[in-house]
PDB file of C-alpha atoms in Angstrom:
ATOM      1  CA  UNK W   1      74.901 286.145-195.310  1.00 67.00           C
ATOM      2  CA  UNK W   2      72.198 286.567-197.533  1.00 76.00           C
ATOM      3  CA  UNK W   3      68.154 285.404-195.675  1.00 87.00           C
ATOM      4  CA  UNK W   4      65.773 284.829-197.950  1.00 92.00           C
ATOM      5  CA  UNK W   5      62.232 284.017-196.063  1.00 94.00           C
ATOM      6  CA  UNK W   6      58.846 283.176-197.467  1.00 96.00           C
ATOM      7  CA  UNK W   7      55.310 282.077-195.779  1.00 92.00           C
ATOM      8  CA  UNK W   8      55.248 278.232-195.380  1.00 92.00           C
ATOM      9  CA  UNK W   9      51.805 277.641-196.617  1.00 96.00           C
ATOM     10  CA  UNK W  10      49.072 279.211-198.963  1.00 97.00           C
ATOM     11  CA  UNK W  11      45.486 277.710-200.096  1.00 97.00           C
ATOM     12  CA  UNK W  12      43.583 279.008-203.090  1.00 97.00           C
ATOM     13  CA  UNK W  13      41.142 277.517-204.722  1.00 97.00           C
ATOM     14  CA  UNK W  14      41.284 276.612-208.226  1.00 97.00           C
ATOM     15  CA  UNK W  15      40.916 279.452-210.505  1.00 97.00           C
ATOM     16  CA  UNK W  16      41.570 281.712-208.376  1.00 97.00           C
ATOM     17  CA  UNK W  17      44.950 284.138-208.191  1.00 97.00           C
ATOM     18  CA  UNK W  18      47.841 282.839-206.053  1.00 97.00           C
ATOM     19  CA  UNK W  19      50.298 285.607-205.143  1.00 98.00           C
ATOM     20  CA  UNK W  20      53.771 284.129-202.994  1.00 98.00           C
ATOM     21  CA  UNK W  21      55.535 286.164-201.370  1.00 97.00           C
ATOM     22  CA  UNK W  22      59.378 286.419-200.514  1.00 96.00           C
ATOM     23  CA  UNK W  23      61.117 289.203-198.854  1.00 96.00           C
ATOM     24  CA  UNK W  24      65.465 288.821-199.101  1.00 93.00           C
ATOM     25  CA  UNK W  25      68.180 291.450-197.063  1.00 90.00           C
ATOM     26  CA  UNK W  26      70.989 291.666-199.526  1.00 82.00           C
ATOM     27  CA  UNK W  27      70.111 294.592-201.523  1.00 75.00           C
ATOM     28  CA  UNK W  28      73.323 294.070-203.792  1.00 78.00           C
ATOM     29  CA  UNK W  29      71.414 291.286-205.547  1.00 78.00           C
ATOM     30  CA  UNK W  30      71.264 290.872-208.841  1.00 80.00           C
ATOM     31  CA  UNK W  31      69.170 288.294-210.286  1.00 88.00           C
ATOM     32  CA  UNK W  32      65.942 287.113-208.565  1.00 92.00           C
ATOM     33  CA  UNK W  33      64.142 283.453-209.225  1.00 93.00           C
ATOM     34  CA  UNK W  34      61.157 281.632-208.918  1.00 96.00           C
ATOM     35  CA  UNK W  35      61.526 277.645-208.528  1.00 95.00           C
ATOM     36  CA  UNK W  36      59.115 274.985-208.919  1.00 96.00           C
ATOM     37  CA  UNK W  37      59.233 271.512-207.467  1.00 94.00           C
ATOM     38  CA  UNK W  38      56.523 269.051-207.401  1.00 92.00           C
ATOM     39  CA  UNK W  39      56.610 265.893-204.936  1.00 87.00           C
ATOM     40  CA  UNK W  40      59.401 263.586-204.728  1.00 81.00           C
ATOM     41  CA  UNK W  41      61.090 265.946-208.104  1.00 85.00           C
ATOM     42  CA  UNK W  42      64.202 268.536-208.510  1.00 88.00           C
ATOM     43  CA  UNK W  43      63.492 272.034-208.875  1.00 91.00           C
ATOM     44  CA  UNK W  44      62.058 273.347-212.158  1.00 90.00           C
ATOM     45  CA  UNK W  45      63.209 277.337-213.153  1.00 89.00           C
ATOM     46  CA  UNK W  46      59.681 279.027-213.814  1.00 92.00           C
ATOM     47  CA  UNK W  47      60.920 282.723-214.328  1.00 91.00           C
ATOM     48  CA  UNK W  48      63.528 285.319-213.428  1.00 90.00           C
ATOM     49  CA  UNK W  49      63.844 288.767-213.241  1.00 91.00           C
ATOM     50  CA  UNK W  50      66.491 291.546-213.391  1.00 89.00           C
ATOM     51  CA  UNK W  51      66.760 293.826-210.337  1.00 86.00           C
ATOM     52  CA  UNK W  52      66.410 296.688-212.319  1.00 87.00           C
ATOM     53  CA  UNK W  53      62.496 295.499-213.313  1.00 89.00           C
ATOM     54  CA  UNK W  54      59.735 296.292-211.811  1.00 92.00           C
ATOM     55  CA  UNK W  55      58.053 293.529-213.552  1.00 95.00           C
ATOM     56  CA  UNK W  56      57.996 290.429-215.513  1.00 94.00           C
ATOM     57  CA  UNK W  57      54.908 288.681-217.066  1.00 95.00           C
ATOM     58  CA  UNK W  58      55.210 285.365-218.551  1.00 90.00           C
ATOM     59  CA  UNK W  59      51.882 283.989-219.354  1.00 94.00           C
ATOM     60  CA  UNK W  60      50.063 282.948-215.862  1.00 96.00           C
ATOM     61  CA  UNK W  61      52.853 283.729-214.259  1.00 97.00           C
ATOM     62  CA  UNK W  62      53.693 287.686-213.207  1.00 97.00           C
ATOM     63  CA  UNK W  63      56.732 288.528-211.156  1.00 97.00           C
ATOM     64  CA  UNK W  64      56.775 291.656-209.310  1.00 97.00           C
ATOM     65  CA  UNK W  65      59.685 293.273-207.569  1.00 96.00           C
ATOM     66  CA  UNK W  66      59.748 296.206-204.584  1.00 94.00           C
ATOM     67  CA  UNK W  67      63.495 296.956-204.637  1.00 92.00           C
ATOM     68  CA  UNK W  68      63.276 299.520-202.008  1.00 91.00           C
ATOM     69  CA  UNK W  69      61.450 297.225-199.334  1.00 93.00           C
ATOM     70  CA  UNK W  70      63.292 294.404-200.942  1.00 93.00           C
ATOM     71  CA  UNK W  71      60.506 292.173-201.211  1.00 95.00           C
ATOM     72  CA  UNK W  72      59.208 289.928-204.491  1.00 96.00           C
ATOM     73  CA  UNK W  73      55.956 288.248-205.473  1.00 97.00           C
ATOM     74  CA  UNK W  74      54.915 285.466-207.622  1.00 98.00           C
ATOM     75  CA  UNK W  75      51.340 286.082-209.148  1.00 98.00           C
ATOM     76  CA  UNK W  76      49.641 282.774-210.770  1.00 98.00           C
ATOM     77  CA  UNK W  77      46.618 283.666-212.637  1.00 98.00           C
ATOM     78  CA  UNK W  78      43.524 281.372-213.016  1.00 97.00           C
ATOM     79  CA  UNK W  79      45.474 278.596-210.570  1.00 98.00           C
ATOM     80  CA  UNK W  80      45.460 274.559-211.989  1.00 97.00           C
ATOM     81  CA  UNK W  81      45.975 271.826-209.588  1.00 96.00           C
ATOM     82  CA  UNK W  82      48.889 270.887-211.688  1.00 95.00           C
ATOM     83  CA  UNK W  83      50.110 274.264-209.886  1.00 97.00           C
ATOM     84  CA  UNK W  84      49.897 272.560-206.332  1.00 97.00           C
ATOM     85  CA  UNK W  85      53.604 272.249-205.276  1.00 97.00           C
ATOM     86  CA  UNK W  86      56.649 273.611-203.101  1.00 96.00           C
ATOM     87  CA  UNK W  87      57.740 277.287-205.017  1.00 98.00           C
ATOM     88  CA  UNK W  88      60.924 278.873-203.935  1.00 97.00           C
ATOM     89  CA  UNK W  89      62.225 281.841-204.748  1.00 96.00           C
ATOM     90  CA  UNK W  90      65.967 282.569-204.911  1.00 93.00           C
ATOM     91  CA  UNK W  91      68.122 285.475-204.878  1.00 90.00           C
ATOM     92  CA  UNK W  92      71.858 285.492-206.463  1.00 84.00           C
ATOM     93  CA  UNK W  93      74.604 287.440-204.803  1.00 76.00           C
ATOM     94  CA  UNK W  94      78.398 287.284-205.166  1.00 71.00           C
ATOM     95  CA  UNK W  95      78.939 283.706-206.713  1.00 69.00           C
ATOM     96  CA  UNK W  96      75.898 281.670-205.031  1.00 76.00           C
ATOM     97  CA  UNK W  97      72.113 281.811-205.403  1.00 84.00           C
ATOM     98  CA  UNK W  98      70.702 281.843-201.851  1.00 89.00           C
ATOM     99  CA  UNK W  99      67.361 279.638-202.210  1.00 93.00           C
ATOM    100  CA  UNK W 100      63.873 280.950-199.849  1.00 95.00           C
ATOM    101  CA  UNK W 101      62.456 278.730-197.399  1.00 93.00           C
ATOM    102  CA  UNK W 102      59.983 277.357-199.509  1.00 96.00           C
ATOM    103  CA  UNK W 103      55.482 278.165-199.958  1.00 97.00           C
ATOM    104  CA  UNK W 104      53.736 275.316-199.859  1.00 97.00           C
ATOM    105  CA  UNK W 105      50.956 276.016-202.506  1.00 97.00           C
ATOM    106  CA  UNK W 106      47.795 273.924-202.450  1.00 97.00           C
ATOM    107  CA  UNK W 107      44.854 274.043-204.745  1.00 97.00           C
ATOM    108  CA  UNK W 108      41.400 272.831-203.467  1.00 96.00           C
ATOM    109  CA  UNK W 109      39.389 271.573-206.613  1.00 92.00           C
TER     110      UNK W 109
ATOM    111  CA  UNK Z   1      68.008 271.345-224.626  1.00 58.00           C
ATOM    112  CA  UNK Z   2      67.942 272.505-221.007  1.00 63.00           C
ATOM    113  CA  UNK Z   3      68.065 268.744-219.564  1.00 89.00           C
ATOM    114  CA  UNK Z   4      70.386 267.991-216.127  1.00 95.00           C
ATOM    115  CA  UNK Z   5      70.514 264.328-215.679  1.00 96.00           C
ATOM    116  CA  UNK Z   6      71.288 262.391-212.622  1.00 97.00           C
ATOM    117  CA  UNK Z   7      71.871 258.648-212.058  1.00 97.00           C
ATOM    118  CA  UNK Z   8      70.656 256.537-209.456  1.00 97.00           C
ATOM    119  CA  UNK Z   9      66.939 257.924-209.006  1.00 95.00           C
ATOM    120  CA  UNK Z  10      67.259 256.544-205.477  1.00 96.00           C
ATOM    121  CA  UNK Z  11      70.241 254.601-203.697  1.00 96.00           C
ATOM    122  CA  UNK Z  12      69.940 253.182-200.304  1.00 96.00           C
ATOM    123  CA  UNK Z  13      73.510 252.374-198.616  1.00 94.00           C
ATOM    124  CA  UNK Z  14      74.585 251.414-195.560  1.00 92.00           C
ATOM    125  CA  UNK Z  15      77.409 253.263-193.486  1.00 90.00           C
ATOM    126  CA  UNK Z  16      80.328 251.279-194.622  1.00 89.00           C
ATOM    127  CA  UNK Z  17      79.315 251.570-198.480  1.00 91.00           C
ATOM    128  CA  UNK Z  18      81.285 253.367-201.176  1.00 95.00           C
ATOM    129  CA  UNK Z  19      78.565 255.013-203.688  1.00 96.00           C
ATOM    130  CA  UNK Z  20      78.625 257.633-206.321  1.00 97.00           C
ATOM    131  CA  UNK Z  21      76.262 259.799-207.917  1.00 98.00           C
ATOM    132  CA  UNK Z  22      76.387 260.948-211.265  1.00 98.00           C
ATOM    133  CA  UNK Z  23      75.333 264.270-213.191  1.00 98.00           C
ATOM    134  CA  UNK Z  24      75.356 264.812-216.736  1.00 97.00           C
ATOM    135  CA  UNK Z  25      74.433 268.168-218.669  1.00 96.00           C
ATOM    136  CA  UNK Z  26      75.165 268.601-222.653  1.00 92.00           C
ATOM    137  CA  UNK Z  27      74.303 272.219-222.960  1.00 92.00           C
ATOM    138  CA  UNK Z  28      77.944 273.043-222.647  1.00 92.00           C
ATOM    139  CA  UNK Z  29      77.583 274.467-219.624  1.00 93.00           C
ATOM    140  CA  UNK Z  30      81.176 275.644-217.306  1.00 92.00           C
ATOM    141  CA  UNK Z  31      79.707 275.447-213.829  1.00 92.00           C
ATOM    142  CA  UNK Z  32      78.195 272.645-212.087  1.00 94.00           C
ATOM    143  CA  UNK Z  33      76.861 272.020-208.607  1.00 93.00           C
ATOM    144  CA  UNK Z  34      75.878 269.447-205.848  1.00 96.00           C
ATOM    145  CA  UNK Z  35      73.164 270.676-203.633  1.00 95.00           C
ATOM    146  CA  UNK Z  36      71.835 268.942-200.443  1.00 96.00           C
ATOM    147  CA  UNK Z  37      68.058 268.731-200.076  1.00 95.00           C
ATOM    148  CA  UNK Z  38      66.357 267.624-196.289  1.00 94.00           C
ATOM    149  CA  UNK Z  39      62.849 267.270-196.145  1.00 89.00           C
ATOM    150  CA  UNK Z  40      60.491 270.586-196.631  1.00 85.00           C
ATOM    151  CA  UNK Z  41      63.547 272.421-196.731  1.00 90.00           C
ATOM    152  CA  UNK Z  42      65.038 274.695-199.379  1.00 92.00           C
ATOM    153  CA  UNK Z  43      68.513 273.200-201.186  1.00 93.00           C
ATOM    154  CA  UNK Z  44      71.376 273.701-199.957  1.00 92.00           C
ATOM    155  CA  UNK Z  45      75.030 274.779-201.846  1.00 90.00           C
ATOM    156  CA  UNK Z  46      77.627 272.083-201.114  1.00 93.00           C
ATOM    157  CA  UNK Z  47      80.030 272.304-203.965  1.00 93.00           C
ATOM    158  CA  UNK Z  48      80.731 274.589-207.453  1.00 91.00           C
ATOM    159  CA  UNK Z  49      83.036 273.565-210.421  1.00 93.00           C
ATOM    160  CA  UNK Z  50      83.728 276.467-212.966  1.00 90.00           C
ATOM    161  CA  UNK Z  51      85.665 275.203-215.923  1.00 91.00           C
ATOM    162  CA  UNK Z  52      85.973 271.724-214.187  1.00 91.00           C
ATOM    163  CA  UNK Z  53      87.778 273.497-211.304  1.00 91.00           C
ATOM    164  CA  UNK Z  54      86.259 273.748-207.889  1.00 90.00           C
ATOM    165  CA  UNK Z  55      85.475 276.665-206.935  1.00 84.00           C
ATOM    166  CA  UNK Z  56      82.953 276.452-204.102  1.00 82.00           C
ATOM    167  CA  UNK Z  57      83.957 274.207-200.875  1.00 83.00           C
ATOM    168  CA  UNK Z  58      80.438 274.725-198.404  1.00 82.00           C
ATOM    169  CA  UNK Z  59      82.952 272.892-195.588  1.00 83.00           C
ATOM    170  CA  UNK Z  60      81.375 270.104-196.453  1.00 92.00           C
ATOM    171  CA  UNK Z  61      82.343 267.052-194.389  1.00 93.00           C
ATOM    172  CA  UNK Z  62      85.193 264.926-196.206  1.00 93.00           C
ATOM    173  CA  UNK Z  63      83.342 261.929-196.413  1.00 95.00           C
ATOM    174  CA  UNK Z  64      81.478 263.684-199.928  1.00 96.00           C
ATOM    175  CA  UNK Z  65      84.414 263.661-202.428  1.00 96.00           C
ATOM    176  CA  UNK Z  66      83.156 265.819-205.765  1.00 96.00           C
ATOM    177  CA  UNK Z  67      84.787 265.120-208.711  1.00 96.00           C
ATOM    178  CA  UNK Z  68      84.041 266.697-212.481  1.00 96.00           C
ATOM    179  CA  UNK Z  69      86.253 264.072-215.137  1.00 94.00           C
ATOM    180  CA  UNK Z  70      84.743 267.038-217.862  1.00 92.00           C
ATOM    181  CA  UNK Z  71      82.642 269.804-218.260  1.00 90.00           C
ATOM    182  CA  UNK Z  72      79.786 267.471-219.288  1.00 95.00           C
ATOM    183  CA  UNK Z  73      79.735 265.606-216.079  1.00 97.00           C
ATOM    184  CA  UNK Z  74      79.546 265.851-212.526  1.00 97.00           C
ATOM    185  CA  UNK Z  75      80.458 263.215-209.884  1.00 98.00           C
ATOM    186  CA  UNK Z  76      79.375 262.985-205.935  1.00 98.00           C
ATOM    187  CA  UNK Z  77      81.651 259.987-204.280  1.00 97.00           C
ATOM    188  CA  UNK Z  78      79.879 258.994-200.953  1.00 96.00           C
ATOM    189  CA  UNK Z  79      81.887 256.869-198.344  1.00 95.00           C
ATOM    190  CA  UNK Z  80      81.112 256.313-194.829  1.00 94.00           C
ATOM    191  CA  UNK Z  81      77.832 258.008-194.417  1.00 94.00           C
ATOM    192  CA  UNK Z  82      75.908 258.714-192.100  1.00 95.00           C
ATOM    193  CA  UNK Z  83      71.894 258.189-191.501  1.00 95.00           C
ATOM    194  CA  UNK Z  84      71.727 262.197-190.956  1.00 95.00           C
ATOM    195  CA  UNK Z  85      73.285 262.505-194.838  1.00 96.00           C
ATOM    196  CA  UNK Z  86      69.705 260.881-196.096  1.00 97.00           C
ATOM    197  CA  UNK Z  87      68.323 263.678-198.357  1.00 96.00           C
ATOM    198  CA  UNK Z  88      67.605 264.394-202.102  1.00 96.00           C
ATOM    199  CA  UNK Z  89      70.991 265.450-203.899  1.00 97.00           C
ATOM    200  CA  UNK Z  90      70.505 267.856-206.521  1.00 96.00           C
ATOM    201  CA  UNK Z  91      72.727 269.003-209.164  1.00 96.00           C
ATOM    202  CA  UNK Z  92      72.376 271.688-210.860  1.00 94.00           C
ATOM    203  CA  UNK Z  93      74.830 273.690-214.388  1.00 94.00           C
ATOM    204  CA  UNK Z  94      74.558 277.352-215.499  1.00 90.00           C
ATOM    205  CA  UNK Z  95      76.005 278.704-217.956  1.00 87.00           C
ATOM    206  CA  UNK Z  96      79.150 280.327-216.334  1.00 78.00           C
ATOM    207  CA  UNK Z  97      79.097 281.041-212.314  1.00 69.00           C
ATOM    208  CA  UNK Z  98      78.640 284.904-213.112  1.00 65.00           C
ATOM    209  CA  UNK Z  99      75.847 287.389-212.551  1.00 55.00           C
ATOM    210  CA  UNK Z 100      72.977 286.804-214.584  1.00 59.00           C
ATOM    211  CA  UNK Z 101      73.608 282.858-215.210  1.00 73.00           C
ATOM    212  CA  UNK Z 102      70.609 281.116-214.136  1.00 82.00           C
ATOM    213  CA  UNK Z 103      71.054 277.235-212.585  1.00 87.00           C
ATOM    214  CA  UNK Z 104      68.818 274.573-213.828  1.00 90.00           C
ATOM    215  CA  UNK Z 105      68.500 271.242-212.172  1.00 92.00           C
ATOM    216  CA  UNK Z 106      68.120 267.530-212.559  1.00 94.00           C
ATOM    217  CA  UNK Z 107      65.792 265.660-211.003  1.00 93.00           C
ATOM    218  CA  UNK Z 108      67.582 264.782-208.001  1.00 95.00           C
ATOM    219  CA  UNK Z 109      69.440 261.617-206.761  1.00 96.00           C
ATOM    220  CA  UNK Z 110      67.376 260.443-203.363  1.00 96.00           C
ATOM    221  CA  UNK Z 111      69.553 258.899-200.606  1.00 97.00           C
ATOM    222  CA  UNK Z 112      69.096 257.003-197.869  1.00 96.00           C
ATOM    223  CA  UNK Z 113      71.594 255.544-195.342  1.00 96.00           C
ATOM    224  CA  UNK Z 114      70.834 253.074-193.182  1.00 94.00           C
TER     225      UNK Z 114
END
């Protein structure tokens, strides 16, 4: 099956960058996500991308994608506490999205 | 409109209980889904209904009995539970359960069993 793994933790202060990382082993995958969830909440859908981008910017938000070393990155410009939550990435394959372990993001004030 | 809603918020039952949790999308979605949640842990797939037909069975134990009465709603029937089943159950609709049809979620019904 499909493995999906991603750092546990990252601190950034706020207004700085945050970059997350997620590296997946199914290269047959199609669509890629970023997840949100706060505290106690379900998971909110921040962006996507295609596997046939490089690239996706969305405001803040920039998703990059290395489809050789399969690996894909969340950028979050200019980082709010409001940001400070779990963010998972997930990668769909035949018929089921396969969900990341989960970065811990923290912003120090 | 890209709202998933999910009734209780919380439920606490004990192991003898009969409970259900309840998922409601009007964005006339054709696939629905129950996830499974544990503590700093990412969700996982339980069951999938495409066109109110069940599609995905994650051999999940037979005491969680899915159920979708239309394609507007989504049903999780809990009986005889066990502590270990405590988690935050997400559901989740997409458009169809092809490539390209991205899930989005309710808020999550949290359970505990006592």
């Amino acid at each position: 099956g499909e493995d999906v793994e991603q750092s546990l933790f990252l601190s950034v202060r706020e207004g700085d960058s945050s970059v997350i990382n997620c590296t997946y082993t199914d290269s047959s995958s199609t669509y890629l996500y970023w997840y949100k969830q706060e505290p106690g909440a379900g998971l909110q859908l921040l962006t996507y991308i295609f596997s046939n981008m490089d690239m996706k910017q969305d405001q803040r938000l920039t998703v990059l994608l290395n489809k050789k070393d399969k690996h894909l990155s969340l950028r979050i410009a200019d980082t709010q506490t409001g940001d400070s939550a779990i963010y998972f990435c997930a990668v769909r394959g035949y018929q089921k999205v396969t969900f990341g372990t989960g970065t811990k993001l923290q912003v120090i004030p | 409109d890209t709202e998933v809603t999910q009734t209780p918020k919380h439920l606490v039952m004990g192991m003898t209980n009969k409970k259900s949790l309840k998922c409601e999308q009007h964005m006339g979605h054709r696939a629905m889904y129950w996830y499974k949640q544990k503590a700093k842990k990412p969700p996982e797939l339980m069951f999938v209904y495409s066109y109110e037909k069940l599609s995905i069975n994650e051999s999940v134990p037979s005491r969680f009995s899915p159920e979708c009465p239309n394609s507007s709603l989504l049903n999780l029937h809990l009986h005889a539970l066990q502590p270990e089943d405590s988690a935050l159950y997400l559901c989740a609709s997409s458009q169809g359960q092809g490539d390209g049809e991205t899930q989005y979620f309710g808020p999550g019904t949290r359970l505990l069993v006592l």
